[in-house]
Amino acid sequence: MPALLRMFLVVTALLLATPPAPAAASASMPAPLRCGRYVNAQNDAALVIDSHNRGRRLATGFDLESLQIERDGNGLVLVNLDDGVATALTASADGRRINDTLQDYQLRAPAVCQPVAVNAAGSCLADANRCMARLHAATPPQLLTACQQGVGAACSGLLLGYVDNALLAAASAKGVALATAAPAPCTTDAEREEVLTCRDARRDALAAAVAQASGQAFARGIDPAWVELPAAQRDQLQQLCLQQRAGRFCTEVAEQQLNARDPRAAVQALQVVCDSSRYSACERVEPLQALGAALRLVDATESPCGLYRADGGTIDAVAFGDDGYATIGGQRSQVRLLDGAIHLRNDHGSDHVLRLLANGDLLGMDAWTGYQRYQRQPGTTQCAASEGPRTSLR
């Protein structure tokens, strides 16, 4: 055999035995993120990467957020399991800096990665990015299933669905004309953000109409939706909060329990938020837990009198005179009694609402005073019992 032909056959055999080079797309796939605690130097917000597909975001004054990391084409996406928002995630070549399109973080404390979380096939977490994009169109049973799988955004969606139904029932009971009180029902075939914006507007409009029909004031975008959920739904939501322990969702559950005048259940839900390192929740929980059996509400039959103080909070003092007026947040307001609660109109167009506790303290019930325990200060105001005007609406 000629030498040239023999060389050609040898080279051909070597080429056939050599595995093909990786495709260009594979070479461009992102490497797994380094695990550990990344910190934004400007505001101390932290992004903790626990494993190659799970993480947490912590920021002062906000609930702990659960995150899932997924591949999206040739990049990574960070899916917030608590609010349903997904953002692109990029990392520097050395893996010491990452960006979630909202903030830059630098690696401060490297850590050994935990095992990758295994998500059941067909579950919401198996493709969280796609699941979140469709969550607004999910049915209540689908939301419940996703909630039980650990998706806090689905838990919140279930709660808000209950709120919407309760508002419709309350509007019907109060004779509110839906055609004039609220925008048309929102369609689910629109983009997610459009649907959520539409639902928020409709919920606020219904809440305002129901509150007005009930003799209360409501400020859009400030107060939680004025509604009391049925006990069975509140019990279900409470158990989901205790099982899933999602801070954002448990904050919403606590608000509903407070609306329903069940401070003990509200404190139990808020304790979950405290356990997730939201210190403002801890500050609210501790004074109320100290009440023990006195943590129950009773109807107020007359306006309080004297100076009441709370330890911290947005509004830390309420001064009641014996003339049927009170000063709260620097504003003087007439005291009204409505269904056993103490109402003080504020300059936002809504009411500060306080309720009487079994030991004589007052419990804040509105967006500014919520969960605050107000205790009467001895020797601050001389009050003449039962003197002055009392406005009672029932």
XYZ file of C-alpha atoms in Angstrom:
394
model
C 0.000 0.000 0.000
C 1.446 3.381 -0.957
C 2.678 5.460 1.999
C 0.401 8.413 1.132
C -2.725 6.225 1.101
C -1.712 4.563 4.387
C -1.291 8.028 6.039
C -4.719 9.100 4.729
C -6.417 6.039 6.254
C -4.723 6.571 9.638
C -5.773 10.238 9.805
C -9.345 9.353 8.799
C -9.554 6.715 11.538
C -8.313 9.180 14.172
C -10.872 11.777 13.113
C -13.711 9.263 13.322
C -12.610 8.184 16.805
C -12.425 11.749 18.176
C -15.690 12.967 19.837
C -17.212 16.100 18.321
C -16.516 19.448 19.934
C -19.311 20.865 22.150
C -21.853 22.980 20.327
C -21.496 26.729 20.610
C -24.822 27.002 22.474
C -23.651 24.561 25.142
C -20.411 26.467 25.617
C -22.385 29.638 26.254
C -24.606 28.159 28.969
C -24.057 29.937 32.311
C -22.087 28.206 35.022
C -23.917 27.547 38.325
C -23.746 30.474 40.741
C -21.374 30.370 43.675
C -23.263 29.729 46.910
C -23.137 32.098 49.852
C -24.326 35.496 51.017
C -24.171 38.393 48.535
C -24.683 41.921 49.893
C -25.584 45.268 48.332
C -23.129 47.688 49.922
C -25.505 50.647 49.559
C -28.472 49.336 51.539
C -27.313 46.054 53.138
C -29.912 44.065 51.203
C -28.746 40.463 50.937
C -29.188 37.773 48.326
C -28.407 34.321 49.735
C -27.734 31.548 47.225
C -28.342 28.283 49.099
C -28.038 25.864 46.180
C -27.828 25.919 42.416
C -31.607 26.368 42.193
C -32.766 27.950 45.472
C -32.086 31.187 47.322
C -33.481 33.924 49.597
C -33.599 37.717 49.521
C -33.453 39.722 52.746
C -33.909 43.481 53.040
C -34.449 45.598 56.134
C -38.141 46.273 56.714
C -39.311 43.696 54.176
C -40.431 40.085 54.395
C -37.949 37.315 53.656
C -38.460 36.278 50.033
C -38.054 32.729 48.724
C -36.356 32.472 45.337
C -35.891 29.802 42.696
C -33.095 29.939 40.115
C -33.855 28.527 36.672
C -32.280 28.453 33.238
C -33.964 30.592 30.631
C -32.451 30.036 27.189
C -28.746 30.799 27.576
C -29.210 32.764 30.799
C -30.519 32.498 34.332
C -33.766 33.816 35.755
C -34.553 34.526 39.407
C -38.167 33.652 40.255
C -39.606 35.275 43.384
C -41.943 32.623 44.774
C -43.647 35.097 47.126
C -44.719 37.841 44.716
C -44.583 35.942 41.415
C -42.083 38.280 39.732
C -39.253 36.824 37.618
C -36.106 38.792 36.724
C -32.957 38.016 34.733
C -29.916 37.097 36.812
C -26.354 37.742 35.680
C -23.003 37.016 37.301
C -19.466 38.270 36.805
C -16.858 35.930 35.316
C -15.345 35.207 38.741
C -18.785 34.640 40.284
C -18.230 37.208 43.036
C -20.764 39.747 41.759
C -24.354 39.163 40.682
C -27.181 41.391 39.498
C -30.928 40.629 39.605
C -31.806 43.621 37.356
C -32.831 45.480 40.525
C -29.595 45.626 42.520
C -25.911 44.704 42.425
C -24.597 42.286 45.042
C -21.069 41.253 46.012
C -20.132 37.924 47.585
C -19.331 38.496 51.257
C -19.574 35.015 52.771
C -18.995 32.019 50.465
C -20.728 28.816 51.556
C -20.928 25.168 50.586
C -23.914 24.602 48.320
C -26.824 22.618 49.666
C -28.197 19.782 47.527
C -30.257 20.921 44.567
C -33.966 20.947 45.431
C -35.857 18.292 43.478
C -39.208 19.538 42.164
C -41.947 17.063 41.354
C -42.702 16.702 37.658
C -45.750 18.717 36.664
C -45.653 20.874 39.775
C -45.574 24.678 39.714
C -41.969 24.589 40.912
C -40.935 22.288 38.062
C -41.147 25.366 35.800
C -41.737 28.267 38.203
C -41.070 30.981 35.625
C -43.818 29.703 33.344
C -46.113 28.922 36.291
C -45.879 32.490 37.632
C -46.767 33.927 34.228
C -50.015 31.917 34.288
C -50.861 32.178 37.980
C -53.305 35.054 37.490
C -55.536 32.762 35.413
C -55.396 29.821 37.848
C -58.559 28.456 39.487
C -58.877 28.303 43.313
C -58.067 24.538 43.386
C -54.967 25.165 41.247
C -53.894 28.026 43.526
C -54.374 25.836 46.590
C -52.267 23.047 45.055
C -49.445 25.447 44.138
C -49.642 27.030 47.595
C -49.248 23.627 49.236
C -46.186 23.055 47.018
C -44.505 26.090 48.589
C -45.441 28.919 46.201
C -46.316 31.888 48.398
C -47.651 33.890 45.438
C -50.295 31.205 44.928
C -51.259 31.399 48.607
C -51.692 35.173 48.257
C -53.720 34.674 45.087
C -56.038 32.289 46.918
C -56.529 34.814 49.749
C -57.254 37.687 47.360
C -59.785 35.532 45.520
C -61.581 35.012 48.828
C -61.446 38.764 49.483
C -62.973 39.521 46.090
C -65.832 37.084 46.713
C -66.423 38.467 50.212
C -66.529 42.025 48.859
C -69.080 41.017 46.228
C -71.199 39.353 48.928
C -70.903 42.395 51.201
C -71.812 44.731 48.354
C -74.893 42.655 47.604
C -75.904 42.608 51.287
C -75.530 46.392 51.510
C -77.480 47.005 48.314
C -74.471 48.445 46.481
C -75.014 48.678 42.724
C -72.011 46.944 41.176
C -72.533 48.637 37.822
C -71.707 52.015 39.347
C -69.494 50.959 42.261
C -66.774 49.017 40.444
C -65.144 48.604 37.031
C -66.153 45.673 34.861
C -64.807 42.237 35.864
C -61.225 41.660 34.707
C -60.511 39.168 31.926
C -57.809 36.556 32.435
C -56.607 36.507 28.829
C -54.727 39.808 29.230
C -51.109 40.138 30.325
C -50.418 39.304 33.972
C -49.624 42.864 35.057
C -52.738 44.212 33.345
C -54.923 41.664 35.117
C -53.364 42.373 38.524
C -53.724 46.139 38.064
C -57.352 45.716 37.010
C -58.104 43.502 40.013
C -56.501 45.955 42.447
C -58.595 48.816 41.043
C -61.794 46.780 41.186
C -61.045 45.588 44.731
C -60.397 49.143 45.951
C -63.569 50.417 44.290
C -65.697 47.687 45.845
C -64.084 48.138 49.257
C -64.734 51.886 49.133
C -68.388 51.355 48.169
C -68.965 48.756 50.886
C -67.205 50.902 53.512
C -69.304 53.933 52.566
C -72.497 51.892 52.745
C -71.415 50.732 56.206
C -70.779 54.259 57.473
C -66.993 53.945 57.343
C -64.332 55.819 55.392
C -61.863 54.171 53.041
C -58.706 55.550 51.421
C -57.658 53.822 48.201
C -54.163 52.392 48.273
C -53.805 52.886 52.039
C -56.205 50.652 53.959
C -56.371 46.897 53.508
C -59.531 45.763 51.765
C -62.421 46.280 54.160
C -63.927 42.820 54.439
C -64.380 39.972 56.885
C -63.745 36.522 55.441
C -65.861 33.529 56.530
C -64.373 31.619 59.469
C -63.746 28.455 57.414
C -61.676 30.364 54.864
C -59.711 32.171 57.591
C -58.982 28.856 59.303
C -57.744 27.368 56.027
C -55.508 30.386 55.335
C -54.174 30.298 58.895
C -53.147 26.645 58.532
C -51.513 27.342 55.158
C -49.547 30.182 56.761
C -48.335 27.951 59.592
C -47.425 25.162 57.161
C -45.770 27.150 54.362
C -44.345 29.934 56.580
C -44.206 32.507 53.782
C -43.698 35.914 55.385
C -45.559 37.988 52.806
C -48.558 35.666 52.803
C -48.645 35.397 56.603
C -48.662 39.203 56.835
C -51.785 39.187 54.649
C -53.367 36.437 56.756
C -52.681 38.408 59.941
C -54.455 41.444 58.432
C -57.523 39.344 57.666
C -57.571 37.915 61.190
C -57.358 41.423 62.593
C -60.208 42.530 60.299
C -62.244 39.643 61.730
C -61.464 40.794 65.301
C -59.390 37.717 66.146
C -56.161 39.233 67.516
C -54.914 35.912 68.880
C -54.885 34.334 65.400
C -53.397 37.531 63.947
C -50.508 37.393 66.429
C -49.926 33.705 65.644
C -49.639 34.497 61.924
C -47.475 37.538 62.610
C -45.113 35.396 64.702
C -44.246 33.489 61.515
C -43.232 36.812 59.946
C -41.140 37.597 63.026
C -39.448 34.189 62.749
C -38.386 35.092 59.194
C -36.264 37.964 60.617
C -38.695 40.842 60.046
C -37.994 42.713 63.268
C -40.916 45.139 62.885
C -43.217 42.128 63.208
C -41.398 41.027 66.358
C -41.860 44.507 67.846
C -45.609 44.220 67.292
C -45.957 40.633 68.473
C -44.131 40.842 71.820
C -46.382 43.413 73.583
C -49.494 41.533 72.486
C -48.223 38.105 73.516
C -47.550 39.546 76.963
C -51.302 40.137 77.387
C -52.033 36.428 77.702
C -55.747 35.819 78.274
C -56.431 39.568 77.969
C -55.671 39.378 74.238
C -59.339 39.519 73.287
C -61.564 42.331 72.131
C -64.619 43.735 73.874
C -67.037 46.360 72.577
C -66.420 49.954 73.622
C -69.564 51.616 75.006
C -68.085 55.095 75.496
C -65.106 57.122 74.408
C -61.893 56.566 76.398
C -60.296 59.488 78.210
C -56.662 60.257 78.910
C -53.350 59.735 77.168
C -52.646 56.317 75.647
C -49.166 55.388 74.461
C -47.733 52.547 72.388
C -44.137 51.386 72.320
C -43.039 52.442 68.835
C -45.092 52.338 65.652
C -46.039 55.066 63.191
C -48.409 56.670 65.708
C -47.271 56.171 69.285
C -49.800 58.279 71.206
C -53.520 59.064 71.292
C -54.851 61.740 73.658
C -58.580 61.489 74.442
C -60.260 64.477 76.045
C -63.487 64.387 78.038
C -65.259 66.425 75.364
C -65.669 63.649 72.823
C -62.561 64.602 70.840
C -59.100 63.087 70.566
C -55.709 64.092 69.181
C -53.887 61.462 67.143
C -50.975 62.004 64.794
C -51.113 65.732 65.527
C -54.739 65.971 64.344
C -57.795 66.662 66.487
C -60.741 64.435 65.583
C -64.206 63.714 66.910
C -64.578 60.305 68.530
C -67.210 58.041 66.961
C -68.272 54.632 68.218
C -69.136 52.251 65.388
C -70.008 48.614 66.075
C -68.037 48.684 69.315
C -64.933 50.233 67.724
C -63.466 53.718 68.274
C -63.188 55.715 65.036
C -61.132 58.879 64.530
C -61.244 60.530 61.094
C -57.746 61.305 59.748
C -56.506 63.756 57.123
C -56.134 60.950 54.540
C -59.899 60.687 54.233
C -60.202 57.420 56.143
C -60.466 56.440 59.825
C -58.032 55.489 62.510
C -59.718 52.549 64.208
C -59.014 51.397 67.767
C -60.675 48.591 69.699
C -60.892 47.949 73.411
C -58.988 44.995 74.878
C -60.235 42.996 77.844
C -57.746 44.679 80.229
C -58.670 48.236 79.185
C -55.814 48.775 76.712
C -56.558 49.792 73.122
C -55.528 47.824 70.009
C -54.805 49.593 66.714
C -56.779 48.180 63.796
C -55.994 50.404 60.787
C -53.052 50.743 58.397
C -51.227 53.263 60.653
C -51.966 51.850 64.109
C -52.343 48.141 63.266
C -51.277 45.730 66.058
C -50.105 48.575 68.312
C -51.041 48.147 71.976
C -51.950 51.509 73.510
C -51.775 51.706 77.320
C -53.326 54.510 79.389
C -50.780 56.706 81.111
C -51.718 57.415 84.741
C -52.081 60.987 85.979
C -51.951 62.652 82.547
C -55.523 63.870 82.076
C -58.344 64.485 84.509
C -61.457 63.040 82.952
C -65.036 63.602 84.011
C -66.824 60.338 83.485
C -69.571 60.343 80.867
C -69.278 64.088 80.186
C -69.086 65.676 76.769
C -70.666 64.565 73.496
C -70.507 60.933 72.451
C -71.245 60.050 68.848
C -72.375 56.422 68.569
C -73.245 54.824 65.229
C -74.571 51.285 65.150
